[in-house]
Amino acid sequence: MSLASIEDPDAPFGVTNLECDRIAYAAGRGICLRETGGLLSRFEAVLFDSAFRPGATVKLDGNPSRTRISPDGRFGAITVFLTGQAHGYASASFSTKTTLLEMSSGTVVSDLEQFQTWRDGEKFSAADFNFWGVTFARDSNTLYASLWSAKKTYLVGGDVAARKLTVLRENVECPSLSPDNRRIAFKKRVGGDLAPWRFYVLDLATMTEHPLAAEARSIDDQIEWFDDSHVLYGASRGPVDAGGPARAFLLQATSPIVVR
């Protein structure tokens, strides 16, 4: 895991001792998802502090995929592809597990499949539920995530304390809530297997959406907001509301997280 300056991204990176496949960081607490190596693939989440010192370790049941931390550092969310299942959201058959943690201790709070899900005022449940791509609001109790069932994806809004999820919209994957909590950037399925997704932005007040004008490629990533007007994904940065192509922000970088 490396550190880059927002003001001068071309400056030499700072390098930590952590080796991670995906990372999350907020309010002085971080999550490092990684493979432990050996003859058999094993995976773990290592929690770390503001000095990048490792703390509690949580065993994972599959290949790391997504992770986020609430802005106040209270909760963390981890999504894995379960071992033995297809690894990739474009696959016709995959199985995920999304777990919420108390960041102070590494204690498991719940699995999203243990929440009660509601759709159109009625309880909604199916054996094929898969959740992934959690993003937290500023109050840390409100979250958003993707739900897959019967070959459809949904945006769900959640209440951690009430263990409740509500379906808000179809065809939303890997949501990411803006710092001002007004918009969600997400992947929308628009094509076939070769180029299935396009980045979109949803206004939560009006529930209207528009494509991310700066990026027309199909990219499998959970967007990270750079600020309220720009986003990061992979190694690119692009304006949310203006036209023009995206530009490279950091080279040889994945799983970007902005420290606020």
Short mmCIF file of C-alpha atoms in Angstrom, two decimals:
data_model
loop_
_atom_site.label_atom_id
_atom_site.label_comp_id
_atom_site.label_asym_id
_atom_site.label_seq_id
_atom_site.Cartn_x
_atom_site.Cartn_y
_atom_site.Cartn_z
CA MET A 1 0.00 0.00 0.00
CA SER A 2 1.37 3.38 -1.04
CA LEU A 3 0.55 7.02 -0.28
CA ALA A 4 0.32 9.83 -2.84
CA SER A 5 -0.11 13.57 -2.44
CA ILE A 6 -3.39 14.99 -3.74
CA GLU A 7 -1.69 18.34 -4.38
CA ASP A 8 1.27 16.76 -6.20
CA PRO A 9 0.43 13.23 -7.38
CA ASP A 10 3.63 13.09 -9.45
CA ALA A 11 5.76 13.36 -6.30
CA PRO A 12 7.42 10.16 -5.01
CA PHE A 13 5.02 7.81 -3.26
CA GLY A 14 5.21 7.01 0.41
CA VAL A 15 5.32 3.24 0.92
CA THR A 16 3.89 1.32 3.87
CA ASN A 17 4.64 -2.24 4.98
CA LEU A 18 1.11 -3.38 4.15
CA GLU A 19 0.50 -5.52 1.07
CA CYS A 20 -3.16 -5.39 0.06
CA ASP A 21 -5.46 -6.35 -2.81
CA ARG A 22 -8.10 -3.77 -1.80
CA ILE A 23 -8.03 -1.06 0.85
CA ALA A 24 -10.35 1.33 2.68
CA TYR A 25 -9.53 4.16 5.07
CA ALA A 26 -11.45 6.77 7.07
CA ALA A 27 -11.11 8.64 10.37
CA GLY A 28 -7.75 7.09 11.21
CA ARG A 29 -8.81 3.48 10.63
CA GLY A 30 -8.16 1.22 7.67
CA ILE A 31 -8.91 -2.18 6.14
CA CYS A 32 -6.40 -4.16 4.09
CA LEU A 33 -7.84 -7.13 2.17
CA ARG A 34 -5.24 -9.63 1.05
CA GLU A 35 -4.34 -13.19 0.15
CA THR A 36 -2.10 -14.85 2.71
CA GLY A 37 -0.36 -17.19 0.27
CA GLY A 38 0.70 -20.78 0.76
CA LEU A 39 -0.36 -23.91 -1.10
CA LEU A 40 -4.03 -23.16 -0.50
CA SER A 41 -5.47 -19.72 -1.17
CA ARG A 42 -6.51 -18.06 2.07
CA PHE A 43 -7.72 -14.52 2.53
CA GLU A 44 -7.89 -12.09 5.42
CA ALA A 45 -8.77 -8.54 6.37
CA VAL A 46 -6.18 -6.71 8.43
CA LEU A 47 -7.35 -3.63 10.32
CA PHE A 48 -4.76 -0.88 10.73
CA ASP A 49 -4.44 2.51 12.41
CA SER A 50 -3.38 5.99 11.26
CA ALA A 51 0.29 4.96 11.52
CA PHE A 52 -0.44 1.91 9.31
CA ARG A 53 0.24 -0.47 12.17
CA PRO A 54 -1.71 -3.74 11.77
CA GLY A 55 -4.24 -4.66 14.43
CA ALA A 56 -7.08 -7.17 14.44
CA THR A 57 -7.20 -9.76 11.66
CA VAL A 58 -10.45 -11.16 10.29
CA LYS A 59 -10.49 -14.41 8.31
CA LEU A 60 -12.33 -14.09 4.98
CA ASP A 61 -14.39 -16.81 3.32
CA GLY A 62 -13.33 -15.97 -0.22
CA ASN A 63 -11.53 -13.73 -2.67
CA PRO A 64 -11.58 -10.01 -1.67
CA SER A 65 -13.69 -7.78 -3.88
CA ARG A 66 -14.89 -4.54 -2.23
CA THR A 67 -14.36 -2.71 1.05
CA ARG A 68 -15.43 0.62 2.55
CA ILE A 69 -15.38 2.36 5.97
CA SER A 70 -17.98 4.78 7.31
CA PRO A 71 -16.77 8.41 7.38
CA ASP A 72 -16.56 8.42 11.19
CA GLY A 73 -14.53 5.19 11.24
CA ARG A 74 -17.13 3.24 13.21
CA PHE A 75 -18.13 0.55 10.70
CA GLY A 76 -16.34 -1.29 7.93
CA ALA A 77 -17.84 -3.34 5.10
CA ILE A 78 -16.16 -6.20 3.25
CA THR A 79 -17.40 -8.10 0.19
CA VAL A 80 -15.80 -11.36 -0.94
CA PHE A 81 -16.52 -13.86 -3.68
CA LEU A 82 -17.15 -17.12 -1.85
CA THR A 83 -14.56 -19.82 -2.47
CA GLY A 84 -15.50 -22.19 -5.27
CA GLN A 85 -17.79 -19.69 -6.99
CA ALA A 86 -17.27 -17.62 -10.13
CA HIS A 87 -15.18 -14.51 -9.43
CA GLY A 88 -16.58 -11.52 -11.27
CA TYR A 89 -19.77 -9.47 -11.38
CA ALA A 90 -20.13 -10.05 -15.13
CA SER A 91 -20.45 -13.80 -14.54
CA ALA A 92 -23.86 -15.40 -14.93
CA SER A 93 -23.32 -17.27 -11.66
CA PHE A 94 -21.50 -15.89 -8.64
CA SER A 95 -21.90 -15.83 -4.89
CA THR A 96 -20.85 -13.05 -2.53
CA LYS A 97 -20.73 -12.41 1.18
CA THR A 98 -20.87 -8.86 2.55
CA THR A 99 -19.98 -8.41 6.21
CA LEU A 100 -20.14 -5.36 8.48
CA LEU A 101 -17.46 -4.92 11.16
CA GLU A 102 -16.93 -2.76 14.23
CA MET A 103 -13.68 -1.07 13.26
CA SER A 104 -12.55 -0.51 16.86
CA SER A 105 -12.35 -4.24 17.55
CA GLY A 106 -12.83 -6.17 14.30
CA THR A 107 -16.01 -7.71 15.72
CA VAL A 108 -18.51 -8.84 13.09
CA VAL A 109 -21.73 -6.81 13.32
CA SER A 110 -23.79 -8.65 10.72
CA ASP A 111 -23.95 -10.10 7.24
CA LEU A 112 -26.20 -8.09 4.90
CA GLU A 113 -28.13 -11.27 4.12
CA GLN A 114 -29.27 -11.23 7.76
CA PHE A 115 -30.95 -7.84 7.25
CA GLN A 116 -34.67 -7.73 6.40
CA THR A 117 -35.13 -6.46 2.84
CA TRP A 118 -38.25 -4.56 1.71
CA ARG A 119 -39.49 -3.76 -1.79
CA ASP A 120 -42.60 -1.69 -2.60
CA GLY A 121 -43.72 -1.86 1.03
CA GLU A 122 -43.50 -5.66 1.25
CA LYS A 123 -40.86 -8.03 2.60
CA PHE A 124 -38.55 -9.23 -0.16
CA SER A 125 -36.52 -12.42 0.18
CA ALA A 126 -35.00 -15.02 -2.14
CA ALA A 127 -32.47 -17.82 -1.87
CA ASP A 128 -30.30 -16.27 -4.60
CA PHE A 129 -29.70 -12.91 -2.85
CA ASN A 130 -26.19 -11.50 -3.30
CA PHE A 131 -25.07 -8.19 -1.79
CA TRP A 132 -21.95 -6.17 -2.55
CA GLY A 133 -20.47 -2.70 -2.92
CA VAL A 134 -21.43 -1.02 0.37
CA THR A 135 -21.07 2.76 0.71
CA PHE A 136 -21.77 4.67 3.94
CA ALA A 137 -23.45 8.01 4.63
CA ARG A 138 -21.97 10.57 7.03
CA ASP A 139 -24.14 9.38 9.94
CA SER A 140 -22.52 5.89 9.67
CA ASN A 141 -25.92 4.25 10.27
CA THR A 142 -27.15 4.76 6.70
CA LEU A 143 -25.64 2.67 3.93
CA TYR A 144 -26.26 1.84 0.30
CA ALA A 145 -25.37 -1.39 -1.50
CA SER A 146 -26.10 -3.55 -4.53
CA LEU A 147 -28.47 -6.50 -4.40
CA TRP A 148 -28.66 -9.21 -7.07
CA SER A 149 -31.65 -11.52 -7.41
CA ALA A 150 -33.31 -13.31 -10.34
CA LYS A 151 -30.81 -11.82 -12.82
CA LYS A 152 -31.58 -8.25 -11.74
CA THR A 153 -29.54 -5.80 -9.70
CA TYR A 154 -30.98 -3.26 -7.29
CA LEU A 155 -29.81 -0.29 -5.26
CA VAL A 156 -30.78 -0.79 -1.63
CA GLY A 157 -30.68 1.74 1.19
CA GLY A 158 -29.94 0.39 4.64
CA ASP A 159 -30.37 1.18 8.32
CA VAL A 160 -27.64 -0.58 10.32
CA ALA A 161 -29.32 -0.21 13.72
CA ALA A 162 -32.66 -1.52 12.44
CA ARG A 163 -31.03 -4.25 10.28
CA LYS A 164 -33.27 -3.11 7.44
CA LEU A 165 -32.72 -2.71 3.68
CA THR A 166 -35.10 -1.04 1.22
CA VAL A 167 -35.00 -1.44 -2.56
CA LEU A 168 -34.70 2.00 -4.16
CA ARG A 169 -33.97 1.36 -7.84
CA GLU A 170 -33.08 -1.29 -10.43
CA ASN A 171 -29.84 -1.69 -12.39
CA VAL A 172 -27.35 -0.22 -9.93
CA GLU A 173 -24.02 -1.87 -9.08
CA CYS A 174 -21.16 -0.81 -6.81
CA PRO A 175 -22.71 2.43 -5.53
CA SER A 176 -20.48 5.17 -4.13
CA LEU A 177 -21.98 8.07 -2.17
CA SER A 178 -20.56 11.56 -2.74
CA PRO A 179 -18.98 13.40 0.24
CA ASP A 180 -21.98 15.76 0.41
CA ASN A 181 -24.30 12.71 0.44
CA ARG A 182 -26.32 14.07 -2.48
CA ARG A 183 -25.32 11.74 -5.33
CA ILE A 184 -24.36 8.15 -5.97
CA ALA A 185 -21.92 7.12 -8.68
CA PHE A 186 -22.45 3.56 -9.87
CA LYS A 187 -22.07 0.97 -12.60
CA LYS A 188 -25.10 0.47 -14.83
CA ARG A 189 -25.45 -2.59 -17.05
CA VAL A 190 -25.93 -1.36 -20.60
CA GLY A 191 -24.44 -4.09 -22.81
CA GLY A 192 -23.42 -7.71 -23.19
CA ASP A 193 -20.60 -9.68 -21.61
CA LEU A 194 -17.78 -7.96 -23.53
CA ALA A 195 -18.65 -4.42 -22.38
CA PRO A 196 -21.43 -4.75 -19.82
CA TRP A 197 -21.19 -1.52 -17.81
CA ARG A 198 -21.19 2.26 -18.03
CA PHE A 199 -20.60 4.62 -15.13
CA TYR A 200 -23.65 6.70 -14.14
CA VAL A 201 -24.44 9.28 -11.44
CA LEU A 202 -27.75 9.31 -9.54
CA ASP A 203 -29.18 12.41 -7.85
CA LEU A 204 -30.79 11.16 -4.63
CA ALA A 205 -33.15 14.13 -4.29
CA THR A 206 -34.74 13.71 -7.72
CA MET A 207 -33.78 10.05 -8.42
CA THR A 208 -32.65 11.11 -11.90
CA GLU A 209 -29.48 9.70 -13.42
CA HIS A 210 -27.03 10.58 -16.17
CA PRO A 211 -23.98 8.82 -17.63
CA LEU A 212 -20.52 9.90 -16.52
CA ALA A 213 -19.68 11.97 -19.58
CA ALA A 214 -15.92 11.66 -19.22
CA GLU A 215 -15.80 7.84 -19.37
CA ALA A 216 -17.41 5.66 -22.02
CA ARG A 217 -15.42 2.47 -21.36
CA SER A 218 -16.81 -0.52 -19.47
CA ILE A 219 -14.91 -0.61 -16.15
CA ASP A 220 -15.42 -2.98 -13.23
CA ASP A 221 -14.62 -0.88 -10.17
CA GLN A 222 -16.31 0.83 -7.26
CA ILE A 223 -15.82 4.55 -7.79
CA GLU A 224 -14.12 6.68 -5.13
CA TRP A 225 -15.17 10.34 -4.98
CA PHE A 226 -12.18 12.70 -5.23
CA ASP A 227 -14.38 15.60 -4.13
CA ASP A 228 -18.01 16.56 -4.76
CA SER A 229 -17.32 17.14 -8.47
CA HIS A 230 -14.73 14.53 -9.48
CA VAL A 231 -14.31 10.78 -9.13
CA LEU A 232 -11.50 8.24 -9.13
CA TYR A 233 -11.63 4.71 -10.53
CA GLY A 234 -8.68 2.50 -11.27
CA ALA A 235 -6.04 5.08 -12.24
CA SER A 236 -8.26 7.68 -13.87
CA ARG A 237 -9.99 10.85 -12.75
CA GLY A 238 -12.89 12.48 -14.60
CA PRO A 239 -15.36 15.33 -14.08
CA VAL A 240 -18.84 14.20 -13.08
CA ASP A 241 -20.92 16.98 -14.62
CA ALA A 242 -18.76 18.29 -17.45
CA GLY A 243 -17.83 16.78 -20.79
CA GLY A 244 -14.38 15.80 -21.97
CA PRO A 245 -12.27 12.69 -21.53
CA ALA A 246 -11.01 11.38 -18.22
CA ARG A 247 -7.34 11.97 -17.44
CA ALA A 248 -4.80 9.82 -15.64
CA PHE A 249 -4.32 10.88 -12.02
CA LEU A 250 -1.95 8.16 -10.76
CA LEU A 251 -0.14 5.50 -12.74
CA GLN A 252 0.21 1.89 -11.57
CA ALA A 253 -2.42 2.43 -8.88
CA THR A 254 -5.58 0.54 -7.95
CA SER A 255 -8.13 0.68 -5.13
CA PRO A 256 -7.80 4.46 -4.56
CA ILE A 257 -9.02 5.98 -1.30
CA VAL A 258 -9.06 9.73 -0.61
CA VAL A 259 -8.09 10.64 2.96
CA ARG A 260 -10.43 13.43 4.09
#
